[in-house]
XYZ file of C-alpha atoms in Angstrom:
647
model
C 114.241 50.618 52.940
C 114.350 50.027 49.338
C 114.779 54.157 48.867
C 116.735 54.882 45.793
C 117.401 58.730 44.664
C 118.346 58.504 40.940
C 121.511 61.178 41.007
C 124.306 61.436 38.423
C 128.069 62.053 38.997
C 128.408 66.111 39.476
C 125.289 67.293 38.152
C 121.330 67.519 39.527
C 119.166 64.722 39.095
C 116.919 64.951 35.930
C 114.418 62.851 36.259
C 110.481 63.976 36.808
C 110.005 61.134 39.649
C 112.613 62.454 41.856
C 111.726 66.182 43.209
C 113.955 68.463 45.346
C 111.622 70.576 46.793
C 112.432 74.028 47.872
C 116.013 73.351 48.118
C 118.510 76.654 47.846
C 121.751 76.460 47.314
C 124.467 79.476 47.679
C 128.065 78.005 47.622
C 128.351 74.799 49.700
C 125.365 75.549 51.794
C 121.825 74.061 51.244
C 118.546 73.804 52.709
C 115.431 71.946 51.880
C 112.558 70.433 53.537
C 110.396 68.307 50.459
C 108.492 65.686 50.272
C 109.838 62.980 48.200
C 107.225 60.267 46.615
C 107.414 57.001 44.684
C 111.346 57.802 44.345
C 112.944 55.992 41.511
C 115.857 53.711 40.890
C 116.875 53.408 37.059
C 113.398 54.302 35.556
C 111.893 52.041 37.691
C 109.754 52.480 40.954
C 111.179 50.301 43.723
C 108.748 51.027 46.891
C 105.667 53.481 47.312
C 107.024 55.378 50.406
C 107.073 58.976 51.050
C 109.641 60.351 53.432
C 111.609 63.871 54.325
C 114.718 64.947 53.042
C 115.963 65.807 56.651
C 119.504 66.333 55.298
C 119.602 70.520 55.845
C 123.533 71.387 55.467
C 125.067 70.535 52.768
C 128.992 71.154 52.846
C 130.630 67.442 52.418
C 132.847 67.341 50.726
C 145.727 38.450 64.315
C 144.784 35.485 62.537
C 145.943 32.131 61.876
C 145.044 31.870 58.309
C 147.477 34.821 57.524
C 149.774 32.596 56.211
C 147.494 31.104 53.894
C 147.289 34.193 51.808
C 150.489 34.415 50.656
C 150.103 31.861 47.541
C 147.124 34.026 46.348
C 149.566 36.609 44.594
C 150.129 33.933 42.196
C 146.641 32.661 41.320
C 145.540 32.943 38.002
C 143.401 35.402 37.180
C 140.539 34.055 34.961
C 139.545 37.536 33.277
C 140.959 39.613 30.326
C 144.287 41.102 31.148
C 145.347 43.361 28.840
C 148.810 44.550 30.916
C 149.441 45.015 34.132
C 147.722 47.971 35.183
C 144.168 47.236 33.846
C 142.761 43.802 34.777
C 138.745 42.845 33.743
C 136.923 40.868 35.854
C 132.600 40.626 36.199
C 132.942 41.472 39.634
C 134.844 43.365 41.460
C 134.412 42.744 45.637
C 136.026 45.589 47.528
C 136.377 44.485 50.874
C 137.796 41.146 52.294
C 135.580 40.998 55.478
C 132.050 38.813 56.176
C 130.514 40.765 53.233
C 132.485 40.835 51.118
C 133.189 37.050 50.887
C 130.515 35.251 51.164
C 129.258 37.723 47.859
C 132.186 36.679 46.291
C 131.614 32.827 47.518
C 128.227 33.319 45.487
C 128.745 35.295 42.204
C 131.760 33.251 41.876
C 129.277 30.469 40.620
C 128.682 32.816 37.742
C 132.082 34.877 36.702
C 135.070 36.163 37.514
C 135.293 37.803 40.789
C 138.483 39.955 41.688
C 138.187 40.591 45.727
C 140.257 43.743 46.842
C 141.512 43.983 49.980
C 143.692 47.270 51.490
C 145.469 44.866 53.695
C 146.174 41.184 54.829
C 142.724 39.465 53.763
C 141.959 38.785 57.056
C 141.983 42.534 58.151
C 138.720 43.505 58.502
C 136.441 44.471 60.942
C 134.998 41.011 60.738
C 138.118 39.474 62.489
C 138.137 42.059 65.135
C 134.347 40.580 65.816
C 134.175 38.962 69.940
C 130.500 38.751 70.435
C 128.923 36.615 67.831
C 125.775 36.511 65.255
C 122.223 37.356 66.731
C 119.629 34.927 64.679
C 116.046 33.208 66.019
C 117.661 29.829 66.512
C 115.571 28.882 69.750
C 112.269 27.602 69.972
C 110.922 30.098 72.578
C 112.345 32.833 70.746
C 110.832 34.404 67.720
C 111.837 36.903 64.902
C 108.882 39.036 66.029
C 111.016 39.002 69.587
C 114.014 39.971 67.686
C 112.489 42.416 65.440
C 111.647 44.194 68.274
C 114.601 44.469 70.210
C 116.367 45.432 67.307
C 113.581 48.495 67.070
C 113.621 49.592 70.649
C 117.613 49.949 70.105
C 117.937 50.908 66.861
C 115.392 54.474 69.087
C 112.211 53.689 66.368
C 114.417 54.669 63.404
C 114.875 51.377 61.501
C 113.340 50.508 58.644
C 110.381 48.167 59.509
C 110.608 45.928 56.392
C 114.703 46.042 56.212
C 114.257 44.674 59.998
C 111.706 41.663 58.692
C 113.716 40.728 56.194
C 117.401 40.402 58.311
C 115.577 38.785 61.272
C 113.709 36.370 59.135
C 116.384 35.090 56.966
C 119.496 35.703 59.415
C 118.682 31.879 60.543
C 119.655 30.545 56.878
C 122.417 32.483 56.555
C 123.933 30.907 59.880
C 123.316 27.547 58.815
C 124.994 28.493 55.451
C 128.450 29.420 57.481
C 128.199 26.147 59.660
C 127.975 23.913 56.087
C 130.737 26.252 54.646
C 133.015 25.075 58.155
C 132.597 27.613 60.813
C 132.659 26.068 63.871
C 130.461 27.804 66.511
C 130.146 26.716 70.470
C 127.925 24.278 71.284
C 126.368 23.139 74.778
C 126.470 19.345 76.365
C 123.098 18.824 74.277
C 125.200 19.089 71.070
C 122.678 22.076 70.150
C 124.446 25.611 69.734
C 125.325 27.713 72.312
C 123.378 30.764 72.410
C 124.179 33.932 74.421
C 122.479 36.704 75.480
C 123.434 40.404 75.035
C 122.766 43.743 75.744
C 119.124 44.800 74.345
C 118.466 41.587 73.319
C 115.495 39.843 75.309
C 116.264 36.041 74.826
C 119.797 34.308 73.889
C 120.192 34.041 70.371
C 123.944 35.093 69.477
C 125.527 32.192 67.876
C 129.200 32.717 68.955
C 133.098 30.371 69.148
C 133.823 31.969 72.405
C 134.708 35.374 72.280
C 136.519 35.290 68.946
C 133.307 34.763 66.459
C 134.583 37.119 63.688
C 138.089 35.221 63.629
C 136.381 31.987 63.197
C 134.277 33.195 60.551
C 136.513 34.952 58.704
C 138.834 31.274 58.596
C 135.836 29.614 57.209
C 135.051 31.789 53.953
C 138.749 32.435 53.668
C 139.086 28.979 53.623
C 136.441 28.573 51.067
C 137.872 31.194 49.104
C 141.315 29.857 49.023
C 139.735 26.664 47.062
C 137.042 28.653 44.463
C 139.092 28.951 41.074
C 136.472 31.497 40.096
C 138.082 33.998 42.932
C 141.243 35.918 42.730
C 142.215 38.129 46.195
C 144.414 40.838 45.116
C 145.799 42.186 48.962
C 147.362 45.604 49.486
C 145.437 46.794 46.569
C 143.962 50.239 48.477
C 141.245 51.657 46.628
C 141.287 55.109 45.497
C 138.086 55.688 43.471
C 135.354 54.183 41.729
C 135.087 54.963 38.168
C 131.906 56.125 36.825
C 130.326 57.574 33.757
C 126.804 59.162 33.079
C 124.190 57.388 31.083
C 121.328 60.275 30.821
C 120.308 61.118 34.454
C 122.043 58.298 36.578
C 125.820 57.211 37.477
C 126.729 54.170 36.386
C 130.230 52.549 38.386
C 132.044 50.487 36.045
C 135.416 49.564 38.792
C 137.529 50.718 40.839
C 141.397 52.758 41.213
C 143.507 51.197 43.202
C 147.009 51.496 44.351
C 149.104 48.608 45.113
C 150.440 49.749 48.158
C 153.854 47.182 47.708
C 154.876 48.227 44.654
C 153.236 51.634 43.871
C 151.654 50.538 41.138
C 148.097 52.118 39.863
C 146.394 49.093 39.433
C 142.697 49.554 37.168
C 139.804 47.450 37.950
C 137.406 46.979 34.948
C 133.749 45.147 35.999
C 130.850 44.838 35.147
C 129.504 44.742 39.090
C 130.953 46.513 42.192
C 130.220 45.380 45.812
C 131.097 48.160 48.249
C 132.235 46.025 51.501
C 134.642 48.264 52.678
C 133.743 48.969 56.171
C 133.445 51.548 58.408
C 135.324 54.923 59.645
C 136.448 54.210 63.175
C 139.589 56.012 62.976
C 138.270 59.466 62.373
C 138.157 58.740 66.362
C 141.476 58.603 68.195
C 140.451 55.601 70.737
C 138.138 53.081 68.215
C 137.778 49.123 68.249
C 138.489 49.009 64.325
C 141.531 47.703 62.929
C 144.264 50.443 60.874
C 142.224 50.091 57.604
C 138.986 51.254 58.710
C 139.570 55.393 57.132
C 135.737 55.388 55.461
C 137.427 54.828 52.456
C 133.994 53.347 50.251
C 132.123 56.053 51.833
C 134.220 58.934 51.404
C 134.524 56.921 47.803
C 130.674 56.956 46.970
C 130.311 59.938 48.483
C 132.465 61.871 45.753
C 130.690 59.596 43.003
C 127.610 60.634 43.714
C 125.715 58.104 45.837
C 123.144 58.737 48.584
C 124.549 58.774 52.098
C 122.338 58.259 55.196
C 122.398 58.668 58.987
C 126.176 59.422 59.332
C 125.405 61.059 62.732
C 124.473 57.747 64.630
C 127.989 56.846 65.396
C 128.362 53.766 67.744
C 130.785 54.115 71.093
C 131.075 50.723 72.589
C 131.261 51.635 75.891
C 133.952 48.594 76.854
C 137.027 48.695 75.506
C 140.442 47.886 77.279
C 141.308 50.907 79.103
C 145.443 50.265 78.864
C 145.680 53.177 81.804
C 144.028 51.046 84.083
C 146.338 47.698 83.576
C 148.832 46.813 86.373
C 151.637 46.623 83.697
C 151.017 49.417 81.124
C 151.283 48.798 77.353
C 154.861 49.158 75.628
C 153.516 51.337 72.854
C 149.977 52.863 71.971
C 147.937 50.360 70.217
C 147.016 51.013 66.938
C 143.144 50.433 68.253
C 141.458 49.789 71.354
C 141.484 46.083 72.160
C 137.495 45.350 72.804
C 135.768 43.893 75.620
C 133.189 42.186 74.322
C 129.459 42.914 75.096
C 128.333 39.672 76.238
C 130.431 40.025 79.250
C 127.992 42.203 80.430
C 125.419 39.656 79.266
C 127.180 37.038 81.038
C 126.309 38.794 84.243
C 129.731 41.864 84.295
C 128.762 44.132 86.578
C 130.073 47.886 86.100
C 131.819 50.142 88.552
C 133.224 53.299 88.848
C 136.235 53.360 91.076
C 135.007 53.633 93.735
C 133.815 50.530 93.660
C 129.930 52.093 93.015
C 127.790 50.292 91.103
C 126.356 52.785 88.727
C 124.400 51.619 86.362
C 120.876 50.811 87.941
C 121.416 54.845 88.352
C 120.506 55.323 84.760
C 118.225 52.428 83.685
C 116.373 50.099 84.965
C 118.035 47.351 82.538
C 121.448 48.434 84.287
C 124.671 46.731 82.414
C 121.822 44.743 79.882
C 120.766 48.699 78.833
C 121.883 48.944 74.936
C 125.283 50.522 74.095
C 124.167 54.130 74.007
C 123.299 54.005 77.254
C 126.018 52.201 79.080
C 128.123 54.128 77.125
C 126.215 57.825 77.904
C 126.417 56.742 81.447
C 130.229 55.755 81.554
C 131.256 58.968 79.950
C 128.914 60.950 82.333
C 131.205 59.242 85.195
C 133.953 59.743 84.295
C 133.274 63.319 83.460
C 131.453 64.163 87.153
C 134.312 61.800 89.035
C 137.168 63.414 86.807
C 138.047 59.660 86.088
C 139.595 58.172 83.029
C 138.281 54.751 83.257
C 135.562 52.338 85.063
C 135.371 48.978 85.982
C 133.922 45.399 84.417
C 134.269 43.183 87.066
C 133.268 39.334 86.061
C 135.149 37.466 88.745
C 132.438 36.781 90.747
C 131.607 34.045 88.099
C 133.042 30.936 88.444
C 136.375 30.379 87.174
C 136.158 28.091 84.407
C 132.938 29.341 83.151
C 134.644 32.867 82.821
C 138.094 31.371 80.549
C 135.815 29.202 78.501
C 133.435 31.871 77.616
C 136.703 34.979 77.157
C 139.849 33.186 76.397
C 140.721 35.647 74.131
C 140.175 38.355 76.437
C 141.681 36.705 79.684
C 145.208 35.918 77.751
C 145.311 39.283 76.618
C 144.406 41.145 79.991
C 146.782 38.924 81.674
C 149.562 40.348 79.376
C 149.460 42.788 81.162
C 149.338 41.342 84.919
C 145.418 41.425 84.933
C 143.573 38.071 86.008
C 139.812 38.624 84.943
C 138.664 35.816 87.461
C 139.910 37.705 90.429
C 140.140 41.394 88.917
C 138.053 43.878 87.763
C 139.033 44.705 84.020
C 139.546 48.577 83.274
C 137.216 49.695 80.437
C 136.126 53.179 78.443
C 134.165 53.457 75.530
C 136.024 54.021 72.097
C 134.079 54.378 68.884
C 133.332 51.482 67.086
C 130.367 51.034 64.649
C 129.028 53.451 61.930
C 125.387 52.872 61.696
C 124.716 55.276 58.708
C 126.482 54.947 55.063
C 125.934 54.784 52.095
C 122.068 54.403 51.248
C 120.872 50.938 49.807
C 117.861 49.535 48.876
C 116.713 45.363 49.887
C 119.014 44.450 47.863
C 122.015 45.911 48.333
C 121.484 48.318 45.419
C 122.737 52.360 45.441
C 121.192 55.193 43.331
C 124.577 54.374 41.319
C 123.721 51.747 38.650
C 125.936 48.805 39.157
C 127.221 49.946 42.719
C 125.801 47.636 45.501
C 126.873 47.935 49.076
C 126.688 45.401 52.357
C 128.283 45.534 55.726
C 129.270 48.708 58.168
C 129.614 50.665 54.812
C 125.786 50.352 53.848
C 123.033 52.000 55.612
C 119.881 49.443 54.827
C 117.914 51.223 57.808
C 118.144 47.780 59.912
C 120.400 49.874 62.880
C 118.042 52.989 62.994
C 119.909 55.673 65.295
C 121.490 52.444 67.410
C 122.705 49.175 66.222
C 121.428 46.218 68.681
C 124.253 43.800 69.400
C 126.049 40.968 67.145
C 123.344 42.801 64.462
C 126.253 43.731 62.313
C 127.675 40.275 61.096
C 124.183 39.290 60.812
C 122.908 42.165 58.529
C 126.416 42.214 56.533
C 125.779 37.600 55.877
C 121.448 39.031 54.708
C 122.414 41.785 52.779
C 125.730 40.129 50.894
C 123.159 37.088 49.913
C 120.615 39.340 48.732
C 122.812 41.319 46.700
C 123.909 38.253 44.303
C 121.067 37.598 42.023
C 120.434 41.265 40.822
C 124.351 41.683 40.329
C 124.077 38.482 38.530
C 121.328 39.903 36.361
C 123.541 42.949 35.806
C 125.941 41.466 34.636
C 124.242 39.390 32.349
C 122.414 42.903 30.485
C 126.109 44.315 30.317
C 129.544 44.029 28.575
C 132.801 45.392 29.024
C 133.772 47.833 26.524
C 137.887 47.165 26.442
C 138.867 50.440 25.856
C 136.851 51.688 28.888
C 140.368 51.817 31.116
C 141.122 54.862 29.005
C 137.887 56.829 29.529
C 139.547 58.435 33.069
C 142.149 60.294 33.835
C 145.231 58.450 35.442
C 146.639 58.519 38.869
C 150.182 58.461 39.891
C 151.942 57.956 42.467
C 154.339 61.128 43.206
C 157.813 59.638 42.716
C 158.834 62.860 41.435
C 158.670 64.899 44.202
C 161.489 63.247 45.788
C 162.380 61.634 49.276
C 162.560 64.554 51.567
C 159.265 66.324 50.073
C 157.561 63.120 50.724
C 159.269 62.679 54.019
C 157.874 66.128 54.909
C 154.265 65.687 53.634
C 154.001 62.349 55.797
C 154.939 63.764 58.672
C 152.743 66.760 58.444
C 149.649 64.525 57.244
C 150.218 62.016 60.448
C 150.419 65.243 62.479
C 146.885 66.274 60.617
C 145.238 62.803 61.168
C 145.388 63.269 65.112
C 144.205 66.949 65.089
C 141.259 65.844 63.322
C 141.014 62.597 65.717
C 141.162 65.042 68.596
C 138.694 67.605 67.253
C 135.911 64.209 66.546
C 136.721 63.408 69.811
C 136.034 66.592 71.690
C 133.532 68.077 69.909
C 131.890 65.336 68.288
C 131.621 62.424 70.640
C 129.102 60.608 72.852
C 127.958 63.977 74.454
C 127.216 66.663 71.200
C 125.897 70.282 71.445
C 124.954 72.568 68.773
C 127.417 74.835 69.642
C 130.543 72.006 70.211
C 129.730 70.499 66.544
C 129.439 73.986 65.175
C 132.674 74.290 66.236
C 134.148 70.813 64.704
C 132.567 72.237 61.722
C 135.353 75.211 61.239
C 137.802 73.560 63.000
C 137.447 70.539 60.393
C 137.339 73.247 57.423
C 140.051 74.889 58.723
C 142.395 71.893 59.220
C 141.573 70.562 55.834
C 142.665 74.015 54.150
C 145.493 74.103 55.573
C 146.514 70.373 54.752
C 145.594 70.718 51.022
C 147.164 74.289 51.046
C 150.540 72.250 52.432
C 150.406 69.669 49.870
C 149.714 72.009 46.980
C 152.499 74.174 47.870
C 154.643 71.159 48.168
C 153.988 70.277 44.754
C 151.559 67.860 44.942
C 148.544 67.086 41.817
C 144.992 66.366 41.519
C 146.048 63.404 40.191
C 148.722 62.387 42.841
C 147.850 59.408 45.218
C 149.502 57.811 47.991
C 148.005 55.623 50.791
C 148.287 58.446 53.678
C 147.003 61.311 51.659
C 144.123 59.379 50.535
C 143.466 58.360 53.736
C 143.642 61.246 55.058
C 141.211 62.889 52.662
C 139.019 59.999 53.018
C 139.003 60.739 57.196
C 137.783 64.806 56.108
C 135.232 63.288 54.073
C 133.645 61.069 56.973
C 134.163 63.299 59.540
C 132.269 66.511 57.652
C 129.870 64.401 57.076
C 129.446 63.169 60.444
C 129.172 66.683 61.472
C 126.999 67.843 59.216
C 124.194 65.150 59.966
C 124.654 65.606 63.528
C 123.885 69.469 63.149
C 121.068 68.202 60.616
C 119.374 66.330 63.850
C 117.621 69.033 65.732
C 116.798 65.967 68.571
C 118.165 63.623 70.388
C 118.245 59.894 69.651
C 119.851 56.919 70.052
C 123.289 57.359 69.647
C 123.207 61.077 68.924
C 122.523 63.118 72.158
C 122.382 66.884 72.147
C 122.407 68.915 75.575
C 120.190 71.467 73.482
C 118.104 69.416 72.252
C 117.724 66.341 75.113
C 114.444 64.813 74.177
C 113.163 62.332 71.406
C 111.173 64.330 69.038
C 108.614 62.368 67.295
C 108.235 64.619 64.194
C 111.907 63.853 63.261
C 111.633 60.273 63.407
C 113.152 60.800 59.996
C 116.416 58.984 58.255
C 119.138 61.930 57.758
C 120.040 62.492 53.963
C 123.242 63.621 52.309
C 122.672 64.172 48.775
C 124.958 64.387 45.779
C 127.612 67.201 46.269
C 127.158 69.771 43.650
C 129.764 71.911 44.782
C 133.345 70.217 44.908
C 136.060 72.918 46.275
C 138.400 70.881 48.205
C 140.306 67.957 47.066
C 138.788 65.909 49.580
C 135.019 65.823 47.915
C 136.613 65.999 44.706
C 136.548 62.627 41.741
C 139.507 62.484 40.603
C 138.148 61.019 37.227
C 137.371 63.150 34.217
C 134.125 61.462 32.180
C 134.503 60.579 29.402
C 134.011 62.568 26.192
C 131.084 61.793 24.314
């Protein structure tokens, strides 16, 4: 991709390589169609490429190394502490997932690293991982092979040299986890294990049974654990980045966070930033992705000023647990959808609706193999025409030992429930589950915000196009951490920390003085909030779209948001309050507008966007989707909370 739009926090790029076009602005609403040339990163031109500026509206505003973690509140931090609300370290790594570890693993070797995590360490998406890590780790297969499956799914949107570069070095990067201590299955032969999934045309996903993400998240927590170098700071949600201007461009110099155990504001000084943050599943009311996952790095870059990409392409996998469908019914509504993992299909699952119909062949002529958006298109449009609320994966026709060997994980927790997968069909729905747009970065990792780099679900590197092929996610978050090291390391190395930098912003607090009930009241009416927006992302802006049902979501979402600020305001609430729900919350408007507004930018459908006005592949779009700097920042939600500083 290698695409970088040289923007500044709150005002309009000013820089002669970088040219808008006919765009018009009145209020929030823009539109443009320009051809953009030799675009330019920091003065410097990264790729010859021209490309459209499709983006036309413009209105954004459990694991068993827990118990590790708890000695890391006391490891010494290495940096400059000056008290305890501003700490300096060279790097700061916000994210504890794949990503955002093995970065930290690397630039470790060459500074401080502080790595910020909203949760337990091991919360990520990475843990929630089944499947396993697609690489060319077979003779007969090749990365040509691989390149091209990854193409056909991603619907001809990916980036051709972003795809080269993840399938040709995604074999290194799995060797580098197995010398780190990831253990991953391995056949009679002693050679790995490699399965086949959905869209993929030979086996080549390196997996440990159907918990890969667990198991790699052990290792390089493991790893961690031991590297001096590293302090994990957990429960430290972050609020904002902090950026100033330097001529033209943004430059991120840390982070806001709040320590979400004892309230505290805690300021994160650095001379580096690695957004690792991970997705937005839970602007969704059914997703795969654990609590943490509220887009809070791209609802973060988004407000300071960084290019956003291809938020429409939002991933359903079409096989999660349906609880409605288990013989014993769950206690209490899970937090997120427990997921079924996509190589049971590639292990030979065969889909039914329930009537016992196999359904699939109906729709393609790859059947259950078909990628995601497919099997996921065609489960929603049965359940729809059979007024169903679930179909069935039915595995048991494999034998027995092959099926608890390959699914443990999935088998113990179905038979919570009174299901046996080796006799029984398993209920399943889709539920969303992978953003394959975010926040725009270059080969490297690299954002139009100088010293801002990005890897995992929060990046888009153009390597998922409009549909991300499976176990592509782990491998493109291992490429893109690696390649992000050496020019961090270089950036750090042509910059120093000014130590009175922690008072060029403006600070948060946390509202004590509003007292217990107020508080009491504005939770309650912000959880209430939180599902109407789920809801209204659900219905209107789900696997099926129309112009007319996102048009909708687009009011609706305004609407909503209004009257949730208008609430808090009234309440007595700041600009410069914080607390963990209300961020959230704002973070979930953020992600969801622009959703919407990308989807309504796509005049087409595509991968994992699909339009009942607009049902066919258009060739003359085969265009990324663009979100620009916001110039216009009216709600609370799109606005930075930071002042800059005075010059």
């Amino acid at each position: 991709m290698g695409r970088k739009i040289a923007m500044a926090t709150g005002v309009a790029a000013r820089t002669s390589n970088f040219h808008f076009g006919g765009i018009r602005c009145k209020g929030q609403s823009c539109q443009q169609a320009s051809l953009v040339s030799s675009l330019t990163f920091n003065g410097c031109i990264q790729r010859e490429l021209s490309w459209f500026l499709r983006f036309q509206r413009f209105n954004f505003s459990h694991s068993p190394v827990s118990e590790n973690w708890k000695s890391l509140r006391t490891v010494p931090v290495l940096s400059c502490l000056r008290d305890g609300s501003v700490k300096y370290f060279d790097f700061s790594v916000i994210g504890s997932g794949v990503a955002g570890l093995c970065y930290a693993l690397e630039v470790a070797k060459h500074g401080t690293v502080a790595v910020i995590t909203k949760a337990e360490p091991h919360e990520s998406n990475t843990n929630y991982a089944q499947g396993g890590v697609s690489a060319v780790l077979c003779p007969s297969d090749s990365v040509e092979s691989h390149m091209q499956d990854t193409i056909v799914a991603g619907a001809y949107l990916c980036d051709d040299e972003t795809v080269r570069v993840v399938c040709t070095e995604g074999p290194d990067r799995i060797r580098e986890l197995i010398a780190i201590g990831a253990s991953f299955d391995r056949g009679e032969d002693g050679n790995l294990h490699l399965a086949r999934e959905g869209g993929h045309s030979h086996h080549r996903i390196v997996h440990a049974a159907d918990m890969t993400g667990r198991e790699i998240e052990r290792a390089l927590l493991e790893a961690v654990v031991s590297d001096p170098n590293i302090s994990v700071f957990e429960h430290h949600f972050a609020i904002d980045l902090l950026t100033t201007l330097d001529g033209p461009d943004a430059v991120c110099h840390g982070v806001d966070t709040l320590n979400v155990e004892t309230q505290e504001v805690v300021r994160f000084i650095s001379k580096v930033t690695l957004l690792a943050s991970g997705g937005a599943g839970h602007i969704y009311p059914s997703t795969t992705n654990p609590l943490v996952a509220t887009g809070d790095g791209m609802a973060m870059a988004h407000r300071a000023q960084a290019v956003i990409s291809n938020m429409e392409f939002v991933q359903f996998h079409p096989t999660a647990l349906a609880d409605e469908g288990l013989p014993i019914k769950p206690k209490k509504t899970r937090e997120n959808s427990f997921l079924i993992t996509e190589a049971v299909r590639g292990d030979g699952g065969i889909l039914y609706n329930l009537g016992m119909e196999r359904f699939m062949p109906l729709y393609d002529e790859r059947a259950e193999l078909a990628p995601r958006d497919v099997v996921a298109r065609s489960i929603d449009d049965q359940l729809k025409k059979r007024n169903e609320k679930y179909v069935l994966l039915d595995i048991s026709h494999k034998p027995t030992e092959k099926i608890l060997s390959h699914f443990p994980n999935i088998a113990a927790e179905c038979l919570k429930y009174g299901l046996d997968i080796t006799s029984q069909p398993i209920p399943v729905v889709p539920a969303a589950h992978y953003m394959c747009g975010g926040v725009r970065a270059g080969l490297q990792g690299e954002t139009n915000v100088r010293g801002l780099y990005v890897a995992g679900e929060v990046a888009c590197t153009g390597l998922h196009g409009a549909n991300r092929l499976a176990s592509n996610s782990l491998l493109e978050a291992l490429v893109f951490a690696r390649r992000a090291v050496q020019p961090s390391i270089d950036h750090k190395k042509s910059t120093s920390i000014d130590l009175s930098a922690s008072n060029w912003w403006t600070r948060t607090v946390v509202p004590k003085s509003l007292g217990c009930n107020v508080m009491h009241n504005i939770l309650r009416r912000t959880k209430e909030v939180r599902k109407e927006l789920q809801s209204i992302m659900w219905r209107y802006v789900g696997i099926v779209r129309s112009t007319t049902s996102l048009q909708t979501a687009e009011w609706r979402i305004d609407e909503l948001e209004a009257e949730w600020e208008t609430y808090l305001f009234e309440h007595g609430w700041e600009q410069t309050f914080v607390g963990l729900e209300a961020c959230e919350m704002r973070n979930l408007f953020c992600c969801a507008k622009l959703v919407v507004s990308s989807a309504l930018a796509r005049h087409e459908s595509r991968g994992l966007h699909y339009m009942v006005d607009f049902p066919h592949v258009e060739e003359n779009k085969r265009l990324p989707t663009i979100i620009l700097p916001s110039l216009v920042n009216c709600t609370w939600s799109s606005r930075q909370l930071h002042k800059l500083p005075v010059c």
